[in-house]
PDB file of N, CA and C and ligand atoms in Angstrom:
ATOM      1  N   MET A   8      16.923  22.982 -11.744  1.00  0.00           N
ATOM      2  CA  MET A   8      15.975  21.988 -12.267  1.00  0.00           C
ATOM      3  C   MET A   8      16.378  20.588 -11.804  1.00  0.00           C
ATOM      4  N   THR A   9      15.420  19.887 -11.305  1.00  0.00           N
ATOM      5  CA  THR A   9      15.676  18.487 -10.993  1.00  0.00           C
ATOM      6  C   THR A   9      15.341  17.651 -12.222  1.00  0.00           C
ATOM      7  N   THR A  10      15.961  16.531 -12.324  1.00  0.00           N
ATOM      8  CA  THR A  10      15.676  15.665 -13.458  1.00  0.00           C
ATOM      9  C   THR A  10      14.389  14.893 -13.199  1.00  0.00           C
ATOM     10  N   ALA A  11      13.664  14.637 -14.242  1.00  0.00           N
ATOM     11  CA  ALA A  11      12.373  13.975 -14.106  1.00  0.00           C
ATOM     12  C   ALA A  11      12.510  12.583 -13.505  1.00  0.00           C
ATOM     13  N   SER A  12      13.620  11.937 -13.756  1.00  0.00           N
ATOM     14  CA  SER A  12      13.784  10.573 -13.294  1.00  0.00           C
ATOM     15  C   SER A  12      13.874  10.495 -11.770  1.00  0.00           C
ATOM     16  N   ASN A  13      14.159  11.654 -11.126  1.00  0.00           N
ATOM     17  CA  ASN A  13      14.230  11.647  -9.677  1.00  0.00           C
ATOM     18  C   ASN A  13      12.897  11.989  -9.026  1.00  0.00           C
ATOM     19  N   ASP A  14      11.925  12.333  -9.827  1.00  0.00           N
ATOM     20  CA  ASP A  14      10.626  12.706  -9.278  1.00  0.00           C
ATOM     21  C   ASP A  14       9.713  11.496  -9.222  1.00  0.00           C
ATOM     22  N   GLN A  15       9.033  11.378  -8.121  1.00  0.00           N
ATOM     23  CA  GLN A  15       8.063  10.295  -8.002  1.00  0.00           C
ATOM     24  C   GLN A  15       6.828  10.852  -7.309  1.00  0.00           C
ATOM     25  N   PHE A  16       5.674  10.397  -7.777  1.00  0.00           N
ATOM     26  CA  PHE A  16       4.420  10.927  -7.272  1.00  0.00           C
ATOM     27  C   PHE A  16       3.494   9.793  -6.894  1.00  0.00           C
ATOM     28  N   CYS A  17       2.641  10.051  -5.926  1.00  0.00           N
ATOM     29  CA  CYS A  17       1.642   9.075  -5.555  1.00  0.00           C
ATOM     30  C   CYS A  17       0.744   8.800  -6.768  1.00  0.00           C
ATOM     31  N   PRO A  18       0.553   7.531  -7.159  1.00  0.00           N
ATOM     32  CA  PRO A  18      -0.258   7.236  -8.344  1.00  0.00           C
ATOM     33  C   PRO A  18      -1.754   7.473  -8.121  1.00  0.00           C
ATOM     34  N   ILE A  19      -2.151   7.682  -6.878  1.00  0.00           N
ATOM     35  CA  ILE A  19      -3.563   7.932  -6.590  1.00  0.00           C
ATOM     36  C   ILE A  19      -3.859   9.433  -6.595  1.00  0.00           C
ATOM     37  N   CYS A  20      -3.100  10.206  -5.840  1.00  0.00           N
ATOM     38  CA  CYS A  20      -3.451  11.620  -5.654  1.00  0.00           C
ATOM     39  C   CYS A  20      -2.386  12.579  -6.170  1.00  0.00           C
ATOM     40  N   ASP A  21      -1.284  12.064  -6.724  1.00  0.00           N
ATOM     41  CA  ASP A  21      -0.271  12.882  -7.395  1.00  0.00           C
ATOM     42  C   ASP A  21       0.556  13.768  -6.469  1.00  0.00           C
ATOM     43  N   VAL A  22       0.532  13.535  -5.169  1.00  0.00           N
ATOM     44  CA  VAL A  22       1.440  14.314  -4.322  1.00  0.00           C
ATOM     45  C   VAL A  22       2.854  13.749  -4.481  1.00  0.00           C
ATOM     46  N   PRO A  23       3.881  14.597  -4.318  1.00  0.00           N
ATOM     47  CA  PRO A  23       5.254  14.085  -4.405  1.00  0.00           C
ATOM     48  C   PRO A  23       5.539  13.124  -3.248  1.00  0.00           C
ATOM     49  N   VAL A  24       6.227  12.048  -3.556  1.00  0.00           N
ATOM     50  CA  VAL A  24       6.648  11.095  -2.529  1.00  0.00           C
ATOM     51  C   VAL A  24       8.158  10.888  -2.656  1.00  0.00           C
ATOM     52  N   ALA A  25       8.754  10.358  -1.621  1.00  0.00           N
ATOM     53  CA  ALA A  25      10.191  10.077  -1.673  1.00  0.00           C
ATOM     54  C   ALA A  25      10.449   9.039  -2.753  1.00  0.00           C
ATOM     55  N   PRO A  26      11.359   9.326  -3.687  1.00  0.00           N
ATOM     56  CA  PRO A  26      11.607   8.361  -4.766  1.00  0.00           C
ATOM     57  C   PRO A  26      12.142   7.041  -4.223  1.00  0.00           C
ATOM     58  N   MET A  27      11.530   5.963  -4.674  1.00  0.00           N
ATOM     59  CA  MET A  27      12.022   4.630  -4.328  1.00  0.00           C
ATOM     60  C   MET A  27      11.995   3.788  -5.597  1.00  0.00           C
ATOM     61  N   ALA A  28      13.167   3.551  -6.142  1.00  0.00           N
ATOM     62  CA  ALA A  28      13.256   2.843  -7.413  1.00  0.00           C
ATOM     63  C   ALA A  28      12.637   1.450  -7.330  1.00  0.00           C
ATOM     64  N   ARG A  29      12.716   0.856  -6.150  1.00  0.00           N
ATOM     65  CA  ARG A  29      12.183  -0.489  -5.986  1.00  0.00           C
ATOM     66  C   ARG A  29      10.649  -0.499  -6.001  1.00  0.00           C
ATOM     67  N   TYR A  30      10.061   0.628  -5.613  1.00  0.00           N
ATOM     68  CA  TYR A  30       8.599   0.712  -5.521  1.00  0.00           C
ATOM     69  C   TYR A  30       8.109   1.909  -6.329  1.00  0.00           C
ATOM     70  N   PRO A  31       8.112   1.793  -7.652  1.00  0.00           N
ATOM     71  CA  PRO A  31       7.818   2.961  -8.495  1.00  0.00           C
ATOM     72  C   PRO A  31       6.364   3.412  -8.453  1.00  0.00           C
ATOM     73  N   ARG A  32       5.482   2.573  -7.940  1.00  0.00           N
ATOM     74  CA  ARG A  32       4.059   2.923  -7.939  1.00  0.00           C
ATOM     75  C   ARG A  32       3.468   2.846  -6.539  1.00  0.00           C
ATOM     76  N   TYR A  33       4.270   3.150  -5.531  1.00  0.00           N
ATOM     77  CA  TYR A  33       3.718   3.068  -4.184  1.00  0.00           C
ATOM     78  C   TYR A  33       2.907   4.319  -3.853  1.00  0.00           C
ATOM     79  N   VAL A  34       1.908   4.157  -3.020  1.00  0.00           N
ATOM     80  CA  VAL A  34       1.002   5.256  -2.704  1.00  0.00           C
ATOM     81  C   VAL A  34       1.494   5.990  -1.455  1.00  0.00           C
ATOM     82  N   CYS A  35       1.080   7.249  -1.321  1.00  0.00           N
ATOM     83  CA  CYS A  35       1.502   8.063  -0.193  1.00  0.00           C
ATOM     84  C   CYS A  35       0.784   7.602   1.082  1.00  0.00           C
ATOM     85  N   ALA A  36       1.246   8.132   2.211  1.00  0.00           N
ATOM     86  CA  ALA A  36       0.702   7.705   3.498  1.00  0.00           C
ATOM     87  C   ALA A  36      -0.789   8.043   3.618  1.00  0.00           C
ATOM     88  N   ALA A  37      -1.186   9.189   3.087  1.00  0.00           N
ATOM     89  CA  ALA A  37      -2.589   9.587   3.183  1.00  0.00           C
ATOM     90  C   ALA A  37      -3.490   8.616   2.421  1.00  0.00           C
ATOM     91  N   CYS A  38      -3.041   8.177   1.251  1.00  0.00           N
ATOM     92  CA  CYS A  38      -3.819   7.212   0.473  1.00  0.00           C
ATOM     93  C   CYS A  38      -3.767   5.830   1.127  1.00  0.00           C
ATOM     94  N   ALA A  39      -2.616   5.459   1.645  1.00  0.00           N
ATOM     95  CA  ALA A  39      -2.499   4.154   2.291  1.00  0.00           C
ATOM     96  C   ALA A  39      -3.475   4.037   3.463  1.00  0.00           C
ATOM     97  N   ALA A  40      -3.788   5.165   4.089  1.00  0.00           N
ATOM     98  CA  ALA A  40      -4.706   5.146   5.226  1.00  0.00           C
ATOM     99  C   ALA A  40      -6.148   4.920   4.791  1.00  0.00           C
ATOM    100  N   LYS A  41      -6.419   5.023   3.482  1.00  0.00           N
ATOM    101  CA  LYS A  41      -7.795   4.890   2.977  1.00  0.00           C
ATOM    102  C   LYS A  41      -8.059   3.524   2.359  1.00  0.00           C
ATOM    103  N   VAL A  42      -7.153   2.590   2.566  1.00  0.00           N
ATOM    104  CA  VAL A  42      -7.243   1.313   1.866  1.00  0.00           C
ATOM    105  C   VAL A  42      -8.457   0.502   2.350  1.00  0.00           C
ATOM    106  N   VAL A  43      -9.164  -0.099   1.395  1.00  0.00           N
ATOM    107  CA  VAL A  43     -10.327  -0.918   1.713  1.00  0.00           C
ATOM    108  C   VAL A  43     -10.257  -2.243   0.954  1.00  0.00           C
ATOM    109  N   ALA A  44     -11.048  -3.200   1.421  1.00  0.00           N
ATOM    110  CA  ALA A  44     -11.188  -4.487   0.753  1.00  0.00           C
ATOM    111  C   ALA A  44     -12.082  -4.317  -0.475  1.00  0.00           C
ATOM    112  N   PRO A  45     -12.131  -5.333  -1.367  1.00  0.00           N
ATOM    113  CA  PRO A  45     -13.024  -5.239  -2.523  1.00  0.00           C
ATOM    114  C   PRO A  45     -14.479  -4.991  -2.129  1.00  0.00           C
ATOM    115  N   ASP A  46     -14.875  -5.400  -0.945  1.00  0.00           N
ATOM    116  CA  ASP A  46     -16.255  -5.167  -0.505  1.00  0.00           C
ATOM    117  C   ASP A  46     -16.431  -3.822   0.199  1.00  0.00           C
ATOM    118  N   GLY A  47     -15.356  -3.014   0.242  1.00  0.00           N
ATOM    119  CA  GLY A  47     -15.471  -1.668   0.780  1.00  0.00           C
ATOM    120  C   GLY A  47     -15.135  -1.530   2.249  1.00  0.00           C
ATOM    121  N   ARG A  48     -14.863  -2.635   2.908  1.00  0.00           N
ATOM    122  CA  ARG A  48     -14.553  -2.534   4.328  1.00  0.00           C
ATOM    123  C   ARG A  48     -13.104  -2.090   4.538  1.00  0.00           C
ATOM    124  N   PRO A  49     -12.849  -1.177   5.474  1.00  0.00           N
ATOM    125  CA  PRO A  49     -11.479  -0.698   5.711  1.00  0.00           C
ATOM    126  C   PRO A  49     -10.546  -1.819   6.153  1.00  0.00           C
ATOM    127  N   LEU A  50      -9.330  -1.739   5.644  1.00  0.00           N
ATOM    128  CA  LEU A  50      -8.300  -2.733   5.961  1.00  0.00           C
ATOM    129  C   LEU A  50      -7.126  -2.073   6.652  1.00  0.00           C
ATOM    130  N   ARG A  51      -6.367  -2.889   7.336  1.00  0.00           N
ATOM    131  CA  ARG A  51      -5.070  -2.446   7.835  1.00  0.00           C
ATOM    132  C   ARG A  51      -4.051  -3.534   7.554  1.00  0.00           C
ATOM    133  N   PHE A  52      -2.921  -3.127   7.004  1.00  0.00           N
ATOM    134  CA  PHE A  52      -1.812  -4.058   6.759  1.00  0.00           C
ATOM    135  C   PHE A  52      -0.720  -3.782   7.790  1.00  0.00           C
ATOM    136  N   PHE A  53      -0.055  -4.815   8.188  1.00  0.00           N
ATOM    137  CA  PHE A  53       0.931  -4.637   9.260  1.00  0.00           C
ATOM    138  C   PHE A  53       1.981  -5.732   9.186  1.00  0.00           C
ATOM    139  N   ASN A  54       3.095  -5.481   9.853  1.00  0.00           N
ATOM    140  CA  ASN A  54       4.123  -6.512  10.005  1.00  0.00           C
ATOM    141  C   ASN A  54       3.745  -7.402  11.180  1.00  0.00           C
ATOM    142  N   LEU A  55       3.980  -8.682  11.003  1.00  0.00           N
ATOM    143  CA  LEU A  55       3.622  -9.631  12.049  1.00  0.00           C
ATOM    144  C   LEU A  55       4.560  -9.531  13.241  1.00  0.00           C
ATOM    145  N   SER A  56       5.795  -9.106  12.990  1.00  0.00           N
ATOM    146  CA  SER A  56       6.745  -8.959  14.083  1.00  0.00           C
ATOM    147  C   SER A  56       7.783  -7.934  13.667  1.00  0.00           C
ATOM    148  N   LEU A  57       8.680  -7.583  14.580  1.00  0.00           N
ATOM    149  CA  LEU A  57       9.710  -6.607  14.248  1.00  0.00           C
ATOM    150  C   LEU A  57      10.628  -7.105  13.149  1.00  0.00           C
ATOM    151  N   SER A  58      10.752  -8.424  13.025  1.00  0.00           N
ATOM    152  CA  SER A  58      11.628  -8.977  12.003  1.00  0.00           C
ATOM    153  C   SER A  58      10.924  -9.136  10.662  1.00  0.00           C
ATOM    154  N   GLY A  59       9.653  -8.798  10.598  1.00  0.00           N
ATOM    155  CA  GLY A  59       8.959  -8.830   9.321  1.00  0.00           C
ATOM    156  C   GLY A  59       7.745  -9.729   9.349  1.00  0.00           C
ATOM    157  N   GLY A  60       7.369 -10.171   8.168  1.00  0.00           N
ATOM    158  CA  GLY A  60       6.121 -10.904   8.027  1.00  0.00           C
ATOM    159  C   GLY A  60       5.023  -9.941   7.655  1.00  0.00           C
ATOM    160  N   PHE A  61       4.032 -10.453   6.983  1.00  0.00           N
ATOM    161  CA  PHE A  61       2.993  -9.605   6.423  1.00  0.00           C
ATOM    162  C   PHE A  61       1.632 -10.084   6.890  1.00  0.00           C
ATOM    163  N   GLY A  62       0.851  -9.179   7.411  1.00  0.00           N
ATOM    164  CA  GLY A  62      -0.496  -9.533   7.841  1.00  0.00           C
ATOM    165  C   GLY A  62      -1.485  -8.477   7.401  1.00  0.00           C
ATOM    166  N   ALA A  63      -2.759  -8.867   7.358  1.00  0.00           N
ATOM    167  CA  ALA A  63      -3.806  -7.926   6.992  1.00  0.00           C
ATOM    168  C   ALA A  63      -5.066  -8.280   7.754  1.00  0.00           C
ATOM    169  N   LYS A  64      -5.836  -7.256   8.081  1.00  0.00           N
ATOM    170  CA  LYS A  64      -7.101  -7.522   8.760  1.00  0.00           C
ATOM    171  C   LYS A  64      -8.102  -6.429   8.437  1.00  0.00           C
ATOM    172  N   TYR A  65      -9.388  -6.785   8.656  1.00  0.00           N
ATOM    173  CA  TYR A  65     -10.447  -5.795   8.605  1.00  0.00           C
ATOM    174  C   TYR A  65     -10.379  -4.971   9.879  1.00  0.00           C
ATOM    175  N   VAL A  66     -10.357  -3.660   9.745  1.00  0.00           N
ATOM    176  CA  VAL A  66     -10.194  -2.799  10.908  1.00  0.00           C
ATOM    177  C   VAL A  66     -11.378  -2.929  11.856  1.00  0.00           C
ATOM    178  N   ALA A  67     -12.588  -2.798  11.340  1.00  0.00           N
ATOM    179  CA  ALA A  67     -13.765  -2.730  12.200  1.00  0.00           C
ATOM    180  C   ALA A  67     -14.059  -4.054  12.881  1.00  0.00           C
ATOM    181  N   GLN A  68     -13.918  -5.142  12.136  1.00  0.00           N
ATOM    182  CA  GLN A  68     -14.284  -6.449  12.681  1.00  0.00           C
ATOM    183  C   GLN A  68     -13.102  -7.143  13.351  1.00  0.00           C
ATOM    184  N   ASP A  69     -11.887  -6.615  13.141  1.00  0.00           N
ATOM    185  CA  ASP A  69     -10.681  -7.251  13.669  1.00  0.00           C
ATOM    186  C   ASP A  69     -10.576  -8.701  13.208  1.00  0.00           C
ATOM    187  N   GLU A  70     -10.969  -8.933  11.949  1.00  0.00           N
ATOM    188  CA  GLU A  70     -10.892 -10.268  11.366  1.00  0.00           C
ATOM    189  C   GLU A  70      -9.742 -10.317  10.370  1.00  0.00           C
ATOM    190  N   PRO A  71      -9.080 -11.454  10.229  1.00  0.00           N
ATOM    191  CA  PRO A  71      -8.006 -11.557   9.243  1.00  0.00           C
ATOM    192  C   PRO A  71      -8.510 -11.381   7.816  1.00  0.00           C
ATOM    193  N   TYR A  72      -7.688 -10.762   7.010  1.00  0.00           N
ATOM    194  CA  TYR A  72      -7.990 -10.573   5.592  1.00  0.00           C
ATOM    195  C   TYR A  72      -6.939 -11.342   4.817  1.00  0.00           C
ATOM    196  N   ASP A  73      -7.381 -12.354   4.082  1.00  0.00           N
ATOM    197  CA  ASP A  73      -6.449 -13.315   3.499  1.00  0.00           C
ATOM    198  C   ASP A  73      -6.089 -12.963   2.057  1.00  0.00           C
ATOM    199  N   SER A  74      -5.599 -11.754   1.841  1.00  0.00           N
ATOM    200  CA  SER A  74      -5.223 -11.328   0.508  1.00  0.00           C
ATOM    201  C   SER A  74      -4.347 -10.095   0.622  1.00  0.00           C
ATOM    202  N   SER A  75      -3.615  -9.775  -0.427  1.00  0.00           N
ATOM    203  CA  SER A  75      -2.868  -8.519  -0.448  1.00  0.00           C
ATOM    204  C   SER A  75      -3.507  -7.523  -1.412  1.00  0.00           C
ATOM    205  N   ILE A  76      -4.606  -7.925  -2.052  1.00  0.00           N
ATOM    206  CA  ILE A  76      -5.294  -7.027  -2.975  1.00  0.00           C
ATOM    207  C   ILE A  76      -6.185  -6.073  -2.190  1.00  0.00           C
ATOM    208  N   CYS A  77      -6.151  -4.815  -2.576  1.00  0.00           N
ATOM    209  CA  CYS A  77      -6.944  -3.819  -1.878  1.00  0.00           C
ATOM    210  C   CYS A  77      -7.288  -2.692  -2.856  1.00  0.00           C
ATOM    211  N   TYR A  78      -8.115  -1.780  -2.399  1.00  0.00           N
ATOM    212  CA  TYR A  78      -8.549  -0.666  -3.243  1.00  0.00           C
ATOM    213  C   TYR A  78      -8.397   0.652  -2.503  1.00  0.00           C
ATOM    214  N   ILE A  79      -7.968   1.686  -3.252  1.00  0.00           N
ATOM    215  CA  ILE A  79      -7.897   3.035  -2.716  1.00  0.00           C
ATOM    216  C   ILE A  79      -8.592   3.940  -3.718  1.00  0.00           C
ATOM    217  N   ASP A  80      -9.671   4.592  -3.282  1.00  0.00           N
ATOM    218  CA  ASP A  80     -10.452   5.442  -4.185  1.00  0.00           C
ATOM    219  C   ASP A  80     -10.828   4.695  -5.466  1.00  0.00           C
ATOM    220  N   GLY A  81     -11.128   3.415  -5.340  1.00  0.00           N
ATOM    221  CA  GLY A  81     -11.551   2.629  -6.487  1.00  0.00           C
ATOM    222  C   GLY A  81     -10.425   2.099  -7.347  1.00  0.00           C
ATOM    223  N   VAL A  82      -9.186   2.408  -6.992  1.00  0.00           N
ATOM    224  CA  VAL A  82      -8.034   1.931  -7.761  1.00  0.00           C
ATOM    225  C   VAL A  82      -7.510   0.642  -7.125  1.00  0.00           C
ATOM    226  N   ARG A  83      -7.341  -0.368  -7.966  1.00  0.00           N
ATOM    227  CA  ARG A  83      -6.860  -1.656  -7.479  1.00  0.00           C
ATOM    228  C   ARG A  83      -5.384  -1.560  -7.102  1.00  0.00           C
ATOM    229  N   CYS A  84      -5.062  -2.030  -5.918  1.00  0.00           N
ATOM    230  CA  CYS A  84      -3.700  -1.958  -5.401  1.00  0.00           C
ATOM    231  C   CYS A  84      -3.352  -3.295  -4.752  1.00  0.00           C
ATOM    232  N   PHE A  85      -2.084  -3.447  -4.426  1.00  0.00           N
ATOM    233  CA  PHE A  85      -1.693  -4.586  -3.625  1.00  0.00           C
ATOM    234  C   PHE A  85      -0.678  -4.142  -2.581  1.00  0.00           C
ATOM    235  N   ALA A  86      -0.727  -4.816  -1.465  1.00  0.00           N
ATOM    236  CA  ALA A  86       0.157  -4.483  -0.353  1.00  0.00           C
ATOM    237  C   ALA A  86       1.196  -5.575  -0.197  1.00  0.00           C
ATOM    238  N   ASP A  87       2.355  -5.183   0.291  1.00  0.00           N
ATOM    239  CA  ASP A  87       3.405  -6.169   0.521  1.00  0.00           C
ATOM    240  C   ASP A  87       4.307  -5.677   1.643  1.00  0.00           C
ATOM    241  N   GLU A  88       5.048  -6.618   2.148  1.00  0.00           N
ATOM    242  CA  GLU A  88       6.046  -6.280   3.151  1.00  0.00           C
ATOM    243  C   GLU A  88       7.170  -5.506   2.475  1.00  0.00           C
ATOM    244  N   ALA A  89       7.525  -4.364   3.022  1.00  0.00           N
ATOM    245  CA  ALA A  89       8.603  -3.582   2.438  1.00  0.00           C
ATOM    246  C   ALA A  89       9.948  -4.211   2.771  1.00  0.00           C
ATOM    247  N   ARG A  90      10.893  -3.976   1.892  1.00  0.00           N
ATOM    248  CA  ARG A  90      12.190  -4.627   2.032  1.00  0.00           C
ATOM    249  C   ARG A  90      12.854  -4.290   3.360  1.00  0.00           C
ATOM    250  N   PHE A  91      12.693  -3.055   3.808  1.00  0.00           N
ATOM    251  CA  PHE A  91      13.378  -2.620   5.027  1.00  0.00           C
ATOM    252  C   PHE A  91      12.394  -2.407   6.174  1.00  0.00           C
ATOM    253  N   GLY A  92      11.321  -3.171   6.153  1.00  0.00           N
ATOM    254  CA  GLY A  92      10.356  -3.069   7.236  1.00  0.00           C
ATOM    255  C   GLY A  92       9.178  -2.196   6.850  1.00  0.00           C
ATOM    256  N   GLY A  93       8.100  -2.400   7.541  1.00  0.00           N
ATOM    257  CA  GLY A  93       6.898  -1.660   7.217  1.00  0.00           C
ATOM    258  C   GLY A  93       6.162  -2.302   6.061  1.00  0.00           C
ATOM    259  N   ILE A  94       5.136  -1.609   5.601  1.00  0.00           N
ATOM    260  CA  ILE A  94       4.277  -2.111   4.543  1.00  0.00           C
ATOM    261  C   ILE A  94       4.294  -1.110   3.402  1.00  0.00           C
ATOM    262  N   VAL A  95       4.352  -1.607   2.196  1.00  0.00           N
ATOM    263  CA  VAL A  95       4.273  -0.744   1.028  1.00  0.00           C
ATOM    264  C   VAL A  95       3.050  -1.159   0.211  1.00  0.00           C
ATOM    265  N   ILE A  96       2.272  -0.177  -0.226  1.00  0.00           N
ATOM    266  CA  ILE A  96       1.094  -0.428  -1.041  1.00  0.00           C
ATOM    267  C   ILE A  96       1.318   0.216  -2.400  1.00  0.00           C
ATOM    268  N   GLN A  97       1.141  -0.574  -3.461  1.00  0.00           N
ATOM    269  CA  GLN A  97       1.346  -0.071  -4.810  1.00  0.00           C
ATOM    270  C   GLN A  97       0.098  -0.316  -5.659  1.00  0.00           C
ATOM    271  N   THR A  98      -0.100   0.536  -6.645  1.00  0.00           N
ATOM    272  CA  THR A  98      -1.205   0.325  -7.553  1.00  0.00           C
ATOM    273  C   THR A  98      -0.852  -0.821  -8.500  1.00  0.00           C
ATOM    274  N   VAL A  99      -1.888  -1.511  -8.960  1.00  0.00           N
ATOM    275  CA  VAL A  99      -1.706  -2.588  -9.941  1.00  0.00           C
ATOM    276  C   VAL A  99      -1.836  -1.957 -11.320  1.00  0.00           C
ATOM    277  N   SER A 100      -0.761  -1.963 -12.058  1.00  0.00           N
ATOM    278  CA  SER A 100      -0.771  -1.298 -13.364  1.00  0.00           C
ATOM    279  C   SER A 100      -1.397  -2.191 -14.413  1.00  0.00           C
TER     280      SER A 100
HETATM  281 ZN1   ZN B 228      -1.712   9.665  -2.345  1.00  0.00          ZN
END
C-alpha cells in the first residue's frame, strides 16, 4: 500500500500524475494541451528562453496573450513558469 500523501492526481481528469509538493494542483499533460482563453480560443504557454521567462499566445492567431489565467474543460486555471523550467498549469481553487 502506498500512502495517500504520496498520491497526486490531475484535478481536471483524475489521472495519476507525478507528485510535486510545490504544485499540488497541477494538471496533466493531456489537460494542459486543451488550455483555452476565457473567450475559448486555444492558448499556448511557453518559456521565453532556455533560462526561463514566461510567455503566452493564442495558437491560431499567433498573437500574444497578456494573462496567465486560462480554462481547461471550463475549469479556471493559471499558468506559470515552473521552478526547474517548462510551464506548469494549476487549477484555481
Ligand atoms: Zn488531466
